[in-house]
Short mmCIF file of C-alpha atoms in Angstrom, two decimals:
data_model
loop_
_atom_site.label_atom_id
_atom_site.label_comp_id
_atom_site.label_asym_id
_atom_site.label_seq_id
_atom_site.Cartn_x
_atom_site.Cartn_y
_atom_site.Cartn_z
CA UNK A 619 98.49 115.83 123.96
CA UNK A 620 102.25 117.42 123.40
CA UNK A 621 102.91 118.12 119.59
CA UNK A 622 103.89 115.49 117.75
CA UNK A 623 107.15 115.44 115.94
CA UNK A 624 108.62 114.42 112.28
CA UNK A 625 112.26 114.36 111.99
CA UNK A 626 113.15 113.88 108.77
CA UNK A 627 116.18 115.37 106.37
CA UNK A 628 115.22 115.44 102.70
CA UNK A 629 111.03 115.68 102.16
CA UNK A 630 109.83 112.53 100.30
CA UNK A 631 106.41 111.20 98.91
CA UNK A 632 106.11 109.62 102.15
CA UNK A 633 106.59 112.89 104.47
CA UNK A 634 104.30 115.22 102.20
CA UNK A 635 101.60 112.71 102.76
CA UNK A 636 102.17 112.28 106.47
CA UNK A 637 102.61 116.22 106.86
CA UNK A 638 99.15 116.76 105.11
CA UNK A 639 97.16 113.88 107.27
CA UNK A 640 98.78 115.08 110.33
CA UNK A 641 96.89 118.73 109.10
CA UNK A 642 94.04 117.53 108.19
CA UNK A 643 93.01 115.69 111.36
CA UNK A 644 93.58 118.84 113.40
CA UNK A 645 96.83 117.98 115.02
CA UNK A 646 99.83 119.45 116.45
CA UNK A 647 103.08 118.52 114.93
CA UNK A 648 106.30 120.05 114.13
CA UNK A 649 108.54 118.76 111.22
CA UNK A 650 112.08 118.77 112.32
CA UNK A 651 115.28 118.42 109.80
CA UNK A 652 117.95 116.70 111.64
CA UNK A 653 120.13 117.68 109.25
CA UNK A 654 119.77 121.13 111.25
CA UNK A 655 118.54 120.44 114.87
CA UNK A 656 121.99 120.39 117.78
CA UNK A 657 120.96 117.41 119.90
CA UNK A 658 122.86 118.91 123.31
CA UNK A 659 123.56 114.93 125.27
CA UNK A 660 123.45 116.46 128.29
CA UNK A 661 120.55 119.12 128.90
CA UNK A 662 117.83 118.85 125.41
CA UNK A 663 114.48 119.38 126.82
CA UNK A 664 112.13 117.88 124.54
CA UNK A 665 109.42 117.44 126.41
CA UNK A 666 107.15 119.39 124.16
CA UNK A 667 106.97 116.09 121.97
CA UNK A 668 104.50 113.43 122.96
CA UNK A 669 106.17 111.30 120.31
CA UNK A 670 108.75 111.63 117.20
CA UNK A 671 108.20 109.76 113.97
CA UNK A 672 111.59 108.75 112.50
CA UNK A 673 111.95 109.00 109.34
CA UNK A 674 115.90 110.49 108.71
CA UNK A 675 116.64 109.39 105.16
CA UNK A 676 120.28 108.30 106.44
CA UNK A 677 120.56 105.51 108.81
CA UNK A 678 122.30 106.33 110.45
CA UNK A 679 121.39 109.99 111.89
CA UNK A 680 118.29 108.34 111.90
CA UNK A 681 120.12 105.67 113.89
CA UNK A 682 121.61 108.12 116.94
CA UNK A 683 118.98 110.96 116.98
CA UNK A 684 116.62 108.49 117.95
CA UNK A 685 119.18 106.72 120.58
CA UNK A 686 119.81 110.77 122.28
CA UNK A 687 115.90 111.30 122.16
CA UNK A 688 114.87 107.73 124.09
CA UNK A 689 117.93 107.95 126.40
CA UNK A 690 115.48 111.63 127.44
CA UNK A 691 112.52 109.81 127.39
CA UNK A 692 110.69 110.80 124.57
CA UNK A 693 108.94 107.92 122.93
CA UNK A 694 110.20 107.20 119.56
CA UNK A 695 108.81 105.87 116.00
CA UNK A 696 110.75 103.63 115.90
CA UNK A 697 112.69 103.09 118.50
CA UNK A 698 116.88 103.51 118.26
CA UNK A 699 116.91 99.30 119.44
CA UNK A 700 114.23 98.53 116.47
CA UNK A 701 116.10 101.13 114.08
CA UNK A 702 119.80 99.47 114.99
CA UNK A 703 118.07 95.89 114.18
CA UNK A 704 116.70 96.48 111.10
CA UNK A 705 119.65 98.47 109.45
CA UNK A 706 121.93 95.70 109.95
CA UNK A 707 120.77 92.53 108.61
CA UNK A 708 123.07 89.89 110.63
CA UNK A 709 121.22 91.67 113.31
CA UNK A 710 118.17 91.21 111.85
CA UNK A 711 118.81 87.89 110.90
CA UNK A 712 119.48 87.12 114.49
CA UNK A 713 116.28 88.76 115.81
CA UNK A 714 113.60 86.54 113.07
CA UNK A 715 116.50 82.93 114.21
CA UNK A 716 115.85 83.40 118.14
CA UNK A 717 111.85 84.13 117.31
CA UNK A 718 111.62 80.82 114.77
CA UNK A 719 110.99 82.77 112.18
CA UNK A 720 111.78 81.10 108.34
CA UNK A 721 114.11 83.16 106.48
CA UNK A 722 116.61 81.72 103.97
CA UNK A 723 120.12 79.78 104.79
CA UNK A 724 122.19 82.44 105.94
CA UNK A 725 126.22 82.36 106.80
CA UNK A 726 128.80 85.43 107.84
CA UNK A 727 132.34 85.20 107.40
CA UNK A 728 135.20 87.63 108.49
CA UNK A 729 138.02 86.14 105.93
CA UNK A 730 138.12 85.44 102.54
CA UNK A 731 138.59 81.56 102.61
CA UNK A 732 135.67 81.27 105.09
CA UNK A 733 133.75 82.98 102.92
CA UNK A 734 134.58 80.89 99.77
CA UNK A 735 133.30 77.58 101.94
CA UNK A 736 130.58 79.41 102.97
CA UNK A 737 129.33 79.91 99.57
CA UNK A 738 130.36 76.60 98.77
CA UNK A 739 128.30 75.65 101.96
CA UNK A 740 125.44 76.48 100.85
CA UNK A 741 125.80 75.89 97.04
CA UNK A 742 126.05 77.97 94.05
CA UNK A 743 124.23 80.23 92.86
CA UNK A 744 124.06 82.51 96.63
CA UNK A 745 124.02 85.66 97.31
CA UNK A 746 126.92 87.98 99.13
CA UNK A 747 125.05 91.39 100.38
CA UNK A 748 126.77 94.30 102.21
CA UNK A 749 125.61 93.77 106.22
CA UNK A 750 123.63 97.59 105.99
CA UNK A 751 122.42 98.81 103.05
CA UNK A 752 119.00 99.13 101.41
CA UNK A 753 117.52 99.72 97.69
CA UNK A 754 118.72 96.72 96.45
CA UNK A 755 122.53 98.32 96.23
CA UNK A 756 125.68 96.49 96.76
CA UNK A 757 124.05 92.82 96.29
CA UNK A 758 125.57 90.36 93.92
CA UNK A 759 124.31 86.50 93.26
CA UNK A 760 127.60 84.52 92.02
CA UNK A 761 127.01 81.30 90.33
CA UNK A 762 130.01 79.71 90.49
CA UNK A 763 133.29 79.52 92.92
CA UNK A 764 135.53 82.38 89.80
CA UNK A 765 132.18 84.88 90.47
CA UNK A 766 132.44 84.48 94.64
CA UNK A 767 136.02 84.83 94.35
CA UNK A 768 136.12 88.09 92.02
CA UNK A 769 133.31 89.87 94.33
CA UNK A 770 134.63 88.61 97.85
CA UNK A 771 137.61 90.08 97.14
CA UNK A 772 136.92 93.01 96.06
CA UNK A 773 134.53 93.33 99.22
CA UNK A 774 137.58 92.77 101.38
CA UNK A 775 139.49 95.33 99.79
CA UNK A 776 137.10 98.09 99.92
CA UNK A 777 136.66 97.59 103.76
CA UNK A 778 138.49 94.67 105.12
CA UNK A 779 136.84 94.71 108.36
CA UNK A 780 133.23 94.79 106.99
CA UNK A 781 131.55 90.75 107.22
CA UNK A 782 130.79 89.34 104.58
CA UNK A 783 126.74 88.31 104.70
CA UNK A 784 126.28 84.97 102.31
CA UNK A 785 122.99 83.78 101.65
CA UNK A 786 120.97 81.29 100.21
CA UNK A 787 119.65 82.33 96.45
CA UNK A 788 116.18 81.69 96.23
CA UNK A 789 114.78 80.75 93.00
CA UNK A 790 111.70 83.18 93.77
CA UNK A 791 108.96 83.27 90.84
CA UNK A 792 109.66 86.73 89.51
CA UNK A 793 108.77 88.17 92.38
CA UNK A 794 108.70 88.90 96.08
CA UNK A 795 105.98 90.22 98.35
CA UNK A 796 106.36 93.76 100.72
CA UNK A 797 103.93 93.98 103.49
CA UNK A 798 103.91 96.81 106.15
CA UNK A 799 102.96 95.97 110.18
CA UNK A 800 101.98 99.12 111.94
CA UNK A 801 101.72 98.55 115.85
CA UNK A 802 99.76 94.86 115.55
CA UNK A 803 97.91 95.29 112.26
CA UNK A 804 99.22 94.60 108.94
CA UNK A 805 97.77 96.94 106.94
CA UNK A 806 98.77 96.35 103.37
CA UNK A 807 101.01 93.59 100.98
CA UNK A 808 101.83 93.70 97.23
CA UNK A 809 104.17 91.76 95.27
CA UNK A 810 107.20 93.53 93.49
CA UNK A 811 107.68 91.82 89.94
CA UNK A 812 110.36 91.88 88.22
CA UNK A 813 112.24 90.24 85.62
CA UNK A 814 115.80 90.93 87.10
CA UNK A 815 116.28 88.51 90.42
CA UNK A 816 116.17 91.70 92.09
CA UNK A 817 112.57 93.16 92.35
CA UNK A 818 113.47 96.34 95.13
CA UNK A 819 110.78 98.85 93.31
CA UNK A 820 113.72 101.17 93.47
CA UNK A 821 115.58 98.93 90.96
CA UNK A 822 112.17 98.64 88.58
CA UNK A 823 110.05 96.55 90.52
CA UNK A 824 106.22 96.79 89.36
CA UNK A 825 103.72 96.43 92.52
CA UNK A 826 100.36 94.91 91.94
CA UNK A 827 97.57 94.16 95.15
CA UNK A 828 97.91 91.11 96.89
CA UNK A 829 95.13 89.84 99.85
CA UNK A 830 96.59 89.54 102.93
CA UNK A 831 96.37 85.36 103.83
CA UNK A 832 96.72 84.32 107.85
CA UNK A 833 99.87 83.15 106.83
CA UNK A 834 101.49 86.66 105.54
CA UNK A 835 99.81 88.40 108.38
CA UNK A 836 101.36 86.06 111.21
CA UNK A 837 104.31 86.42 109.65
CA UNK A 838 105.12 89.56 108.75
CA UNK A 839 103.67 90.56 112.73
CA UNK A 840 105.43 88.52 114.11
CA UNK A 841 108.72 89.41 112.25
CA UNK A 842 107.79 92.80 113.08
CA UNK A 843 107.57 91.84 116.96
CA UNK A 844 111.42 89.72 117.19
CA UNK A 845 112.98 93.58 115.81
CA UNK A 846 110.95 95.48 118.63
CA UNK A 847 107.82 96.60 116.37
CA UNK A 848 106.73 99.82 115.43
CA UNK A 849 105.98 100.77 112.05
CA UNK A 850 108.28 98.38 109.49
CA UNK A 851 108.36 96.74 106.32
CA UNK A 852 108.53 93.39 105.54
CA UNK A 853 109.95 91.94 102.45
CA UNK A 854 108.82 88.20 102.87
CA UNK A 855 110.57 85.62 99.53
CA UNK A 856 108.08 82.87 97.93
CA UNK A 857 111.00 79.58 97.63
CA UNK A 858 110.06 76.99 95.15
CA UNK A 859 108.09 74.46 97.11
CA UNK A 860 105.98 78.25 97.76
CA UNK A 861 106.85 78.24 101.28
CA UNK A 862 107.31 81.79 102.07
CA UNK A 863 110.47 83.16 103.29
CA UNK A 864 111.07 86.22 105.52
CA UNK A 865 114.42 88.31 104.49
CA UNK A 866 113.97 91.58 105.71
CA UNK A 867 112.62 93.75 107.77
CA UNK A 868 112.69 97.74 107.34
CA UNK A 869 112.37 100.00 109.67
CA UNK A 870 111.33 103.28 107.94
CA UNK A 871 109.15 102.39 105.00
CA UNK A 872 109.14 103.60 101.55
CA UNK A 873 105.39 102.99 100.06
CA UNK A 874 105.28 105.67 96.88
CA UNK A 875 104.86 102.21 95.33
CA UNK A 876 101.97 100.13 96.94
CA UNK A 877 99.83 103.44 97.11
CA UNK A 878 100.12 102.93 92.73
CA UNK A 879 98.55 98.83 94.06
CA UNK A 880 96.44 99.47 97.22
CA UNK A 881 93.83 102.10 98.38
CA UNK A 882 94.88 101.95 101.94
CA UNK A 883 95.22 104.96 103.18
CA UNK A 884 99.41 104.49 104.58
CA UNK A 885 100.21 108.00 105.79
CA UNK A 886 96.71 107.91 108.10
CA UNK A 887 97.65 104.55 109.38
CA UNK A 888 101.21 105.76 110.37
CA UNK A 889 99.85 108.82 111.79
CA UNK A 890 96.45 107.09 114.52
CA UNK A 891 100.36 105.02 115.38
CA UNK A 892 102.49 107.46 116.09
CA UNK A 893 99.41 109.40 118.06
CA UNK A 894 98.21 106.64 120.28
CA UNK A 895 102.24 106.54 121.04
CA UNK A 896 102.43 109.54 122.32
CA UNK A 897 99.22 109.55 124.56
#
């Protein structure tokens, strides 16, 4: 078997664990620093790699690197089409809707008045998010028209070319659900709980283990397949009626927070999947 590549930038806890599992399994591998490698778009030979796991911190670097590798016939995890879809909340929502996967009501608008009309149609409160971004950054819950006007005006002033992604506020019970899908398996699920309405672990959310129910498994695997499959984190929310909605799908999942709540060998599961892809 050709060696495994791990394309990354800053080596976080997750990358250290993945590299450790590769060593423990006695697999030939190479850590590739995306900041130092040069991609010759005409003649690069990557045939020594059976597969390359994309773990770049930058969404943009991950997308372009994966696209270059995909076009040269290298197996990537995840492929560029998956990275592109998951890196854009609009494309993710469209993919979920195409596959009839329940998710919060969402509008996209390109103008202040259209955006205000969209928020009013969803009713207050509503959530305005950047289409591209992670870790719960730059999200705003607007409780009335004055707040919506201020947030929308600020966003359009900063970048008038960026669409406004406007989502119905889900009154979740102080928590959401993060699950990880590797290939066709949901390998863990955890609650992320916080007093704040944003429950991301990057924003202070605390994780506790959650047994994987048939519904969670079905929705997570369906959402992962909707965006193209691979190694994917699926975020779900419970609405006021207890119905599960898929909120986002993430293509380069961090899992250090989940490690405190589950005994699943997450890094090992990822390595096993990359090996299967490379064979």
